[in-house]
């Protein structure tokens, strides 16, 4: 019914949907532009006059109208695609002009709304005469008014979902706009939610599932469940297909309707509700697929109950946006372009999904695998197509696990992403097709696709926002990943690079703990932990509790894996790899870590020693060659200089400088030799874990470092004491506000490095820390750790005589390295978050691949 049919003359608030296309309709001079300026933002209004000016430099040049409306339609389309309320300010009195706008609204699945300004033609003509820039022929306004009057009764038939007619100047002046949220927009509801899959009349299983989820059932006088309340305030959400096929459709409806009416649940319609509702309204439908069972069961119910059922099903909204748009619930799945939109096409997809046009061997339609292509930010939870097991695929999950067919009834706890299910009491309805999915949904999802990693990429991270990967870096990473890396199903994490501490100005030092402590203090971080930096190579270990653990979780059988910072297998010897993993597994079992963390696998960050175990060729070619050359040449040089001095030649600083060079060369050789020792099997190998990264369902890397070190100490203590492989990581807590604490940590570093140690890593005790802006607002991410390397170790990095060039080396730029460290750190934690959430392989692999790609960025490798 249009507003004019109400007969109201009082000032009205005109309801306008917040994402819609508002079409102003009125003759020239009716006041459309004034109305638009009064009630809408300037950016929301697209004026035909303005567009005419864009293309002709004259808003009144009617010869440019065709081009102007092309521009107008283009702008309107772009705004609607972005989900923006858009208002068209033009006469729009001709059906063809309106038809094009309605078509654009439909193409973008938004509601077209008409606001008609029906102002007497005399008033409009007078207004036009008062405008010196617009002198219209006398016949124009009367003709437009006639076209307007002919259009009024047919606007709804043209496709406008709301029609507001304002008659006369007073009514136009008094009217106001009231923005309404879309029916599907429940973003203000943040949960927590329990989302329940297709029930199909299985009331008893629904009762059991709700009870298992913690809901308390309420029953009527006849003992029938009519409501369920969660003591913690959780809300149930039903994905539709409550009815048909099962033994008690009325019982399911009575319970779900009661929960929705009480505000304890939400519900979207399924295709079976849609068909049952039409049948109950007397529409002609084909009675199949379990509809007969529902009609027969409802025949025994009261007319009042059946009327409530009809009203309930008519009021169901196709889909809901929840939790700020992070969650979408619908029946048959929904591509991102349809989220929050309102049209027949959106409703149809939400109810029935999309098919390929083919049928399978059972005569059923083949569903289009939309979830394989989904890349949206929102988690889409749906049902409709029965699957044996619910699992995540590309941030979607199908919860229809075929309860009525003898499968199970499944719920997803959100935001926990935990699945809870109950087995069907029996097979209530024989399926036409065996309970196997033609939709995607295997645990690992679809295979990796080149399109996931090729070209320029932007990865969303929770900690650091959007991280960009350049195309050339992605190409380099793809070369390494495809030729040398482990099976990507295992490669759940790559460790980030680490920035050095700010450059020291202290005499004789390039790096010193003082600068690290001052930098963290400036970032507002008080509590730190200094960890011993080991003399080995970075290694990530995936350790399985038993032979089948990795097969269950990662789809790859075996004891686990050990890999380098570039994703390659750390050791070429599979037996030695298995032996190292076996020692870690046994220690973790004895330490009780598997049971404590509720997991069958552990992911650890560690240092594997000696350095020569992995870098023997590097040592031989680069470091040993330099040491050998210096050892061979410099003694001869010193001998010659001594002979020359004996003959009375004046050598000045030359002899002293060469003696310093010889001492530097000996120190260089001694420095790298400390990182080399022989190994045979496990004998000689030392593994120094310093962090537990992840376990089943948990990103442990965000826990405080003292928790990690406590776990590691238990792990090391549980190792075989007769021939230990696991090695403790030394540490020193620091309070940067306490001078005594700072002095103790500095002395500890000096002792470590004087004894030949590499140095230490300084980390915030709380692990993940942000700076604090004004008014307590969180700022940027603080460096997760900085390395402070000893004077002698830096000879390996910068050369034997680097101390002669300290002033030049102090000019080194650390900005790019620090930025790189933060980006890689955020990507690593993002991968662990996605792994813990059970997201599909491509989602976990995306940030892992990005870490490797960023390693190709040009940066001084000595930093």
mmCIF file of N, CA, C and O in Angstrom, residues 62-135:
data_model
loop_
_atom_site.group_PDB
_atom_site.id
_atom_site.type_symbol
_atom_site.label_atom_id
_atom_site.label_comp_id
_atom_site.label_asym_id
_atom_site.label_seq_id
_atom_site.Cartn_x
_atom_site.Cartn_y
_atom_site.Cartn_z
ATOM 1 N N UNK A 62 20.456 20.588 -21.951
ATOM 2 C CA UNK A 62 19.655 19.383 -22.124
ATOM 3 C C UNK A 62 20.202 18.477 -23.215
ATOM 4 O O UNK A 62 19.909 17.276 -23.235
ATOM 5 N N UNK A 63 21.027 19.008 -24.109
ATOM 6 C CA UNK A 63 21.600 18.164 -25.167
ATOM 7 C C UNK A 63 22.597 17.148 -24.614
ATOM 8 O O UNK A 63 22.933 16.174 -25.293
ATOM 9 N N UNK A 64 23.066 17.371 -23.386
ATOM 10 C CA UNK A 64 24.031 16.449 -22.770
ATOM 11 C C UNK A 64 23.359 15.450 -21.842
ATOM 12 O O UNK A 64 24.037 14.732 -21.107
ATOM 13 N N UNK A 65 22.023 15.391 -21.850
ATOM 14 C CA UNK A 65 21.313 14.546 -20.886
ATOM 15 C C UNK A 65 21.668 13.074 -21.021
ATOM 16 O O UNK A 65 21.826 12.367 -20.015
ATOM 17 N N UNK A 66 21.776 12.576 -22.238
ATOM 18 C CA UNK A 66 22.064 11.144 -22.416
ATOM 19 C C UNK A 66 23.396 10.783 -21.770
ATOM 20 O O UNK A 66 23.502 9.793 -21.014
ATOM 21 N N UNK A 67 24.428 11.586 -22.047
ATOM 22 C CA UNK A 67 25.737 11.313 -21.451
ATOM 23 C C UNK A 67 25.703 11.516 -19.936
ATOM 24 O O UNK A 67 26.346 10.776 -19.178
ATOM 25 N N UNK A 68 24.944 12.518 -19.484
ATOM 26 C CA UNK A 68 24.862 12.778 -18.050
ATOM 27 C C UNK A 68 24.262 11.597 -17.304
ATOM 28 O O UNK A 68 24.732 11.226 -16.222
ATOM 29 N N UNK A 69 23.215 10.993 -17.891
ATOM 30 C CA UNK A 69 22.598 9.860 -17.205
ATOM 31 C C UNK A 69 23.471 8.611 -17.261
ATOM 32 O O UNK A 69 23.393 7.760 -16.374
ATOM 33 N N UNK A 70 24.309 8.494 -18.266
ATOM 34 C CA UNK A 70 25.287 7.401 -18.258
ATOM 35 C C UNK A 70 26.224 7.549 -17.065
ATOM 36 O O UNK A 70 26.537 6.572 -16.369
ATOM 37 N N UNK A 71 26.680 8.791 -16.831
ATOM 38 C CA UNK A 71 27.547 9.045 -15.677
ATOM 39 C C UNK A 71 26.784 8.789 -14.387
ATOM 40 O O UNK A 71 27.293 8.158 -13.446
ATOM 41 N N UNK A 72 25.544 9.276 -14.314
ATOM 42 C CA UNK A 72 24.737 9.078 -13.101
ATOM 43 C C UNK A 72 24.559 7.603 -12.797
ATOM 44 O O UNK A 72 24.740 7.164 -11.647
ATOM 45 N N UNK A 73 24.204 6.816 -13.810
ATOM 46 C CA UNK A 73 23.997 5.381 -13.586
ATOM 47 C C UNK A 73 25.293 4.707 -13.147
ATOM 48 O O UNK A 73 25.270 3.782 -12.315
ATOM 49 N N UNK A 74 26.417 5.140 -13.693
ATOM 50 C CA UNK A 74 27.712 4.546 -13.311
ATOM 51 C C UNK A 74 28.017 4.835 -11.838
ATOM 52 O O UNK A 74 28.402 3.939 -11.078
ATOM 53 N N UNK A 75 27.825 6.095 -11.426
ATOM 54 C CA UNK A 75 28.098 6.454 -10.023
ATOM 55 C C UNK A 75 27.163 5.702 -9.085
ATOM 56 O O UNK A 75 27.577 5.176 -8.041
ATOM 57 N N UNK A 76 25.887 5.635 -9.445
ATOM 58 C CA UNK A 76 24.921 4.915 -8.620
ATOM 59 C C UNK A 76 25.331 3.455 -8.463
ATOM 60 O O UNK A 76 25.302 2.891 -7.354
ATOM 61 N N UNK A 77 25.744 2.831 -9.566
ATOM 62 C CA UNK A 77 26.167 1.431 -9.501
ATOM 63 C C UNK A 77 27.355 1.228 -8.590
ATOM 64 O O UNK A 77 27.405 0.262 -7.816
ATOM 65 N N UNK A 78 28.324 2.130 -8.665
ATOM 66 C CA UNK A 78 29.511 1.996 -7.822
ATOM 67 C C UNK A 78 29.164 2.172 -6.338
ATOM 68 O O UNK A 78 29.688 1.465 -5.479
ATOM 69 N N UNK A 79 28.288 3.101 -6.034
ATOM 70 C CA UNK A 79 27.904 3.308 -4.641
ATOM 71 C C UNK A 79 27.126 2.113 -4.099
ATOM 72 O O UNK A 79 27.358 1.658 -2.976
ATOM 73 N N UNK A 80 26.221 1.592 -4.899
ATOM 74 C CA UNK A 80 25.440 0.441 -4.432
ATOM 75 C C UNK A 80 26.319 -0.791 -4.279
ATOM 76 O O UNK A 80 26.123 -1.597 -3.366
ATOM 77 N N UNK A 81 27.291 -0.944 -5.166
ATOM 78 C CA UNK A 81 28.212 -2.078 -5.036
ATOM 79 C C UNK A 81 28.978 -2.006 -3.721
ATOM 80 O O UNK A 81 29.322 -3.036 -3.134
ATOM 81 N N UNK A 82 29.246 -0.783 -3.265
ATOM 82 C CA UNK A 82 29.970 -0.599 -2.004
ATOM 83 C C UNK A 82 29.042 -0.618 -0.794
ATOM 84 O O UNK A 82 29.501 -0.440 0.341
ATOM 85 N N UNK A 83 27.730 -0.819 -1.025
ATOM 86 C CA UNK A 83 26.785 -0.878 0.087
ATOM 87 C C UNK A 83 26.466 0.473 0.675
ATOM 88 O O UNK A 83 26.264 0.594 1.888
ATOM 89 N N UNK A 84 26.369 1.521 -0.176
ATOM 90 C CA UNK A 84 26.100 2.872 0.296
ATOM 91 C C UNK A 84 24.672 3.301 -0.044
ATOM 92 O O UNK A 84 24.199 3.038 -1.154
ATOM 93 N N UNK A 85 24.022 3.943 0.906
ATOM 94 C CA UNK A 85 22.730 4.555 0.618
ATOM 95 C C UNK A 85 22.926 5.597 -0.477
ATOM 96 O O UNK A 85 23.808 6.442 -0.396
ATOM 97 N N UNK A 86 22.091 5.534 -1.509
ATOM 98 C CA UNK A 86 22.246 6.413 -2.666
ATOM 99 C C UNK A 86 20.900 7.024 -3.027
ATOM 100 O O UNK A 86 19.881 6.315 -3.075
ATOM 101 N N UNK A 87 20.907 8.328 -3.278
ATOM 102 C CA UNK A 87 19.689 9.072 -3.604
ATOM 103 C C UNK A 87 19.861 9.674 -4.995
ATOM 104 O O UNK A 87 20.858 10.355 -5.257
ATOM 105 N N UNK A 88 18.895 9.434 -5.882
ATOM 106 C CA UNK A 88 18.939 9.983 -7.233
ATOM 107 C C UNK A 88 18.024 11.196 -7.296
ATOM 108 O O UNK A 88 16.807 11.088 -7.096
ATOM 109 N N UNK A 89 18.641 12.330 -7.583
ATOM 110 C CA UNK A 89 17.899 13.592 -7.702
ATOM 111 C C UNK A 89 17.733 13.910 -9.189
ATOM 112 O O UNK A 89 18.638 14.452 -9.833
ATOM 113 N N UNK A 90 16.573 13.520 -9.720
ATOM 114 C CA UNK A 90 16.209 13.810 -11.108
ATOM 115 C C UNK A 90 14.684 13.823 -11.168
ATOM 116 O O UNK A 90 14.014 13.424 -10.205
ATOM 117 N N UNK A 91 14.112 14.262 -12.287
ATOM 118 C CA UNK A 91 12.650 14.287 -12.359
ATOM 119 C C UNK A 91 12.072 12.887 -12.271
ATOM 120 O O UNK A 91 11.105 12.650 -11.540
ATOM 121 N N UNK A 92 12.623 11.932 -13.014
ATOM 122 C CA UNK A 92 12.214 10.522 -12.950
ATOM 123 C C UNK A 92 10.708 10.334 -13.126
ATOM 124 O O UNK A 92 10.112 9.404 -12.561
ATOM 125 N N UNK A 93 10.073 11.204 -13.902
ATOM 126 C CA UNK A 93 8.628 11.067 -14.081
ATOM 127 C C UNK A 93 8.282 10.102 -15.212
ATOM 128 O O UNK A 93 7.126 9.663 -15.323
ATOM 129 N N UNK A 94 9.267 9.730 -16.012
ATOM 130 C CA UNK A 94 9.013 8.817 -17.122
ATOM 131 C C UNK A 94 9.325 7.387 -16.718
ATOM 132 O O UNK A 94 10.339 7.127 -16.058
ATOM 133 N N UNK A 95 8.483 6.424 -17.075
ATOM 134 C CA UNK A 95 8.694 5.028 -16.680
ATOM 135 C C UNK A 95 10.060 4.490 -17.102
ATOM 136 O O UNK A 95 10.679 3.731 -16.351
ATOM 137 N N UNK A 96 10.546 4.864 -18.274
ATOM 138 C CA UNK A 96 11.823 4.332 -18.743
ATOM 139 C C UNK A 96 12.977 4.766 -17.845
ATOM 140 O O UNK A 96 13.891 3.998 -17.549
ATOM 141 N N UNK A 97 12.934 6.028 -17.396
ATOM 142 C CA UNK A 97 13.987 6.514 -16.503
ATOM 143 C C UNK A 97 13.990 5.728 -15.199
ATOM 144 O O UNK A 97 15.044 5.349 -14.675
ATOM 145 N N UNK A 98 12.801 5.478 -14.661
ATOM 146 C CA UNK A 98 12.708 4.713 -13.412
ATOM 147 C C UNK A 98 13.096 3.258 -13.625
ATOM 148 O O UNK A 98 13.711 2.634 -12.746
ATOM 149 N N UNK A 99 12.728 2.702 -14.769
ATOM 150 C CA UNK A 99 13.024 1.302 -15.050
ATOM 151 C C UNK A 99 14.535 1.035 -15.003
ATOM 152 O O UNK A 99 14.985 0.016 -14.474
ATOM 153 N N UNK A 100 15.311 1.943 -15.540
ATOM 154 C CA UNK A 100 16.764 1.758 -15.516
ATOM 155 C C UNK A 100 17.303 1.797 -14.090
ATOM 156 O O UNK A 100 18.200 1.024 -13.738
ATOM 157 N N UNK A 101 16.754 2.673 -13.265
ATOM 158 C CA UNK A 101 17.223 2.760 -11.876
ATOM 159 C C UNK A 101 16.824 1.527 -11.076
ATOM 160 O O UNK A 101 17.610 1.017 -10.263
ATOM 161 N N UNK A 102 15.603 1.036 -11.279
ATOM 162 C CA UNK A 102 15.180 -0.191 -10.598
ATOM 163 C C UNK A 102 16.067 -1.357 -11.021
ATOM 164 O O UNK A 102 16.448 -2.207 -10.189
ATOM 165 N N UNK A 103 16.445 -1.392 -12.289
ATOM 166 C CA UNK A 103 17.317 -2.470 -12.772
ATOM 167 C C UNK A 103 18.680 -2.402 -12.102
ATOM 168 O O UNK A 103 19.271 -3.440 -11.752
ATOM 169 N N UNK A 104 19.218 -1.195 -11.898
ATOM 170 C CA UNK A 104 20.511 -1.057 -11.218
ATOM 171 C C UNK A 104 20.393 -1.514 -9.765
ATOM 172 O O UNK A 104 21.277 -2.210 -9.242
ATOM 173 N N UNK A 105 19.294 -1.152 -9.104
ATOM 174 C CA UNK A 105 19.098 -1.594 -7.720
ATOM 175 C C UNK A 105 19.033 -3.107 -7.640
ATOM 176 O O UNK A 105 19.643 -3.727 -6.760
ATOM 177 N N UNK A 106 18.314 -3.726 -8.565
ATOM 178 C CA UNK A 106 18.204 -5.184 -8.562
ATOM 179 C C UNK A 106 19.549 -5.834 -8.849
ATOM 180 O O UNK A 106 19.887 -6.875 -8.273
ATOM 181 N N UNK A 107 20.318 -5.227 -9.765
ATOM 182 C CA UNK A 107 21.624 -5.798 -10.091
ATOM 183 C C UNK A 107 22.544 -5.831 -8.880
ATOM 184 O O UNK A 107 23.426 -6.684 -8.784
ATOM 185 N N UNK A 108 22.321 -4.905 -7.946
ATOM 186 C CA UNK A 108 23.161 -4.855 -6.744
ATOM 187 C C UNK A 108 22.411 -5.326 -5.504
ATOM 188 O O UNK A 108 22.889 -5.150 -4.376
ATOM 189 N N UNK A 109 21.237 -5.905 -5.705
ATOM 190 C CA UNK A 109 20.492 -6.556 -4.628
ATOM 191 C C UNK A 109 20.202 -5.624 -3.461
ATOM 192 O O UNK A 109 20.386 -5.968 -2.297
ATOM 193 N N UNK A 110 19.734 -4.412 -3.804
ATOM 194 C CA UNK A 110 19.276 -3.481 -2.782
ATOM 195 C C UNK A 110 17.840 -3.088 -3.104
ATOM 196 O O UNK A 110 17.363 -3.265 -4.232
ATOM 197 N N UNK A 111 17.148 -2.539 -2.115
ATOM 198 C CA UNK A 111 15.751 -2.165 -2.302
ATOM 199 C C UNK A 111 15.644 -0.817 -3.002
ATOM 200 O O UNK A 111 16.263 0.166 -2.568
ATOM 201 N N UNK A 112 14.832 -0.705 -4.076
ATOM 202 C CA UNK A 112 14.534 0.609 -4.649
ATOM 203 C C UNK A 112 13.347 1.229 -3.918
ATOM 204 O O UNK A 112 12.324 0.582 -3.687
ATOM 205 N N UNK A 113 13.491 2.471 -3.518
ATOM 206 C CA UNK A 113 12.470 3.188 -2.758
ATOM 207 C C UNK A 113 12.123 4.477 -3.507
ATOM 208 O O UNK A 113 13.026 5.220 -3.915
ATOM 209 N N UNK A 114 10.842 4.714 -3.696
ATOM 210 C CA UNK A 114 10.396 5.922 -4.390
ATOM 211 C C UNK A 114 9.878 6.938 -3.388
ATOM 212 O O UNK A 114 9.090 6.601 -2.495
ATOM 213 N N UNK A 115 10.329 8.181 -3.528
ATOM 214 C CA UNK A 115 9.762 9.302 -2.773
ATOM 215 C C UNK A 115 9.242 10.297 -3.802
ATOM 216 O O UNK A 115 10.010 10.878 -4.575
ATOM 217 N N UNK A 116 7.925 10.454 -3.809
ATOM 218 C CA UNK A 116 7.263 11.294 -4.810
ATOM 219 C C UNK A 116 6.921 12.641 -4.190
ATOM 220 O O UNK A 116 6.284 12.709 -3.123
ATOM 221 N N UNK A 117 7.355 13.723 -4.845
ATOM 222 C CA UNK A 117 7.002 15.071 -4.429
ATOM 223 C C UNK A 117 5.940 15.584 -5.405
ATOM 224 O O UNK A 117 6.259 16.046 -6.514
ATOM 225 N N UNK A 118 4.664 15.437 -5.003
ATOM 226 C CA UNK A 118 3.535 15.816 -5.862
ATOM 227 C C UNK A 118 3.114 17.235 -5.508
ATOM 228 O O UNK A 118 2.213 17.470 -4.694
ATOM 229 N N UNK A 119 3.800 18.184 -6.114
ATOM 230 C CA UNK A 119 3.564 19.598 -5.851
ATOM 231 C C UNK A 119 2.763 20.172 -7.019
ATOM 232 O O UNK A 119 3.033 19.844 -8.174
ATOM 233 N N UNK A 120 1.772 21.019 -6.775
ATOM 234 C CA UNK A 120 0.963 21.576 -7.866
ATOM 235 C C UNK A 120 1.823 22.183 -8.966
ATOM 236 O O UNK A 120 2.831 22.849 -8.685
ATOM 237 N N UNK A 121 1.432 21.977 -10.227
ATOM 238 C CA UNK A 121 2.250 22.470 -11.341
ATOM 239 C C UNK A 121 2.412 23.987 -11.331
ATOM 240 O O UNK A 121 3.449 24.502 -11.768
ATOM 241 N N UNK A 122 1.432 24.725 -10.842
ATOM 242 C CA UNK A 122 1.569 26.176 -10.795
ATOM 243 C C UNK A 122 2.712 26.604 -9.895
ATOM 244 O O UNK A 122 3.464 27.538 -10.204
ATOM 245 N N UNK A 123 2.816 25.959 -8.750
ATOM 246 C CA UNK A 123 3.910 26.262 -7.819
ATOM 247 C C UNK A 123 5.253 25.965 -8.478
ATOM 248 O O UNK A 123 6.210 26.750 -8.382
ATOM 249 N N UNK A 124 5.328 24.800 -9.158
ATOM 250 C CA UNK A 124 6.578 24.415 -9.823
ATOM 251 C C UNK A 124 6.943 25.412 -10.914
ATOM 252 O O UNK A 124 8.121 25.799 -11.065
ATOM 253 N N UNK A 125 5.950 25.838 -11.703
ATOM 254 C CA UNK A 125 6.229 26.784 -12.781
ATOM 255 C C UNK A 125 6.727 28.106 -12.222
ATOM 256 O O UNK A 125 7.676 28.720 -12.758
ATOM 257 N N UNK A 126 6.123 28.577 -11.126
ATOM 258 C CA UNK A 126 6.559 29.829 -10.524
ATOM 259 C C UNK A 126 7.993 29.736 -10.010
ATOM 260 O O UNK A 126 8.778 30.670 -10.148
ATOM 261 N N UNK A 127 8.326 28.606 -9.397
ATOM 262 C CA UNK A 127 9.699 28.414 -8.911
ATOM 263 C C UNK A 127 10.698 28.437 -10.069
ATOM 264 O O UNK A 127 11.790 29.009 -9.963
ATOM 265 N N UNK A 128 10.338 27.826 -11.202
ATOM 266 C CA UNK A 128 11.236 27.818 -12.354
ATOM 267 C C UNK A 128 11.405 29.225 -12.932
ATOM 268 O O UNK A 128 12.496 29.608 -13.373
ATOM 269 N N UNK A 129 10.317 30.017 -12.918
ATOM 270 C CA UNK A 129 10.419 31.374 -13.456
ATOM 271 C C UNK A 129 11.332 32.253 -12.595
ATOM 272 O O UNK A 129 11.974 33.179 -13.085
ATOM 273 N N UNK A 130 11.405 31.921 -11.302
ATOM 274 C CA UNK A 130 12.237 32.724 -10.398
ATOM 275 C C UNK A 130 13.722 32.367 -10.487
ATOM 276 O O UNK A 130 14.543 33.015 -9.837
ATOM 277 N N UNK A 131 14.026 31.345 -11.270
ATOM 278 C CA UNK A 131 15.426 30.934 -11.418
ATOM 279 C C UNK A 131 15.975 31.469 -12.735
ATOM 280 O O UNK A 131 15.579 31.018 -13.815
ATOM 281 N N UNK A 132 16.886 32.432 -12.690
ATOM 282 C CA UNK A 132 17.407 33.011 -13.941
ATOM 283 C C UNK A 132 18.204 32.013 -14.768
ATOM 284 O O UNK A 132 18.337 32.188 -15.975
ATOM 285 N N UNK A 133 18.738 30.963 -14.102
ATOM 286 C CA UNK A 133 19.549 29.983 -14.844
ATOM 287 C C UNK A 133 18.704 28.891 -15.484
ATOM 288 O O UNK A 133 19.233 28.009 -16.148
ATOM 289 N N UNK A 134 17.395 28.919 -15.245
ATOM 290 C CA UNK A 134 16.566 27.847 -15.817
ATOM 291 C C UNK A 134 15.247 28.446 -16.310
ATOM 292 O O UNK A 134 14.375 28.795 -15.517
ATOM 293 N N UNK A 135 15.093 28.574 -17.596
ATOM 294 C CA UNK A 135 13.866 29.063 -18.210
ATOM 295 C C UNK A 135 13.308 27.955 -19.103
ATOM 296 O O UNK A 135 13.804 27.720 -20.205
#
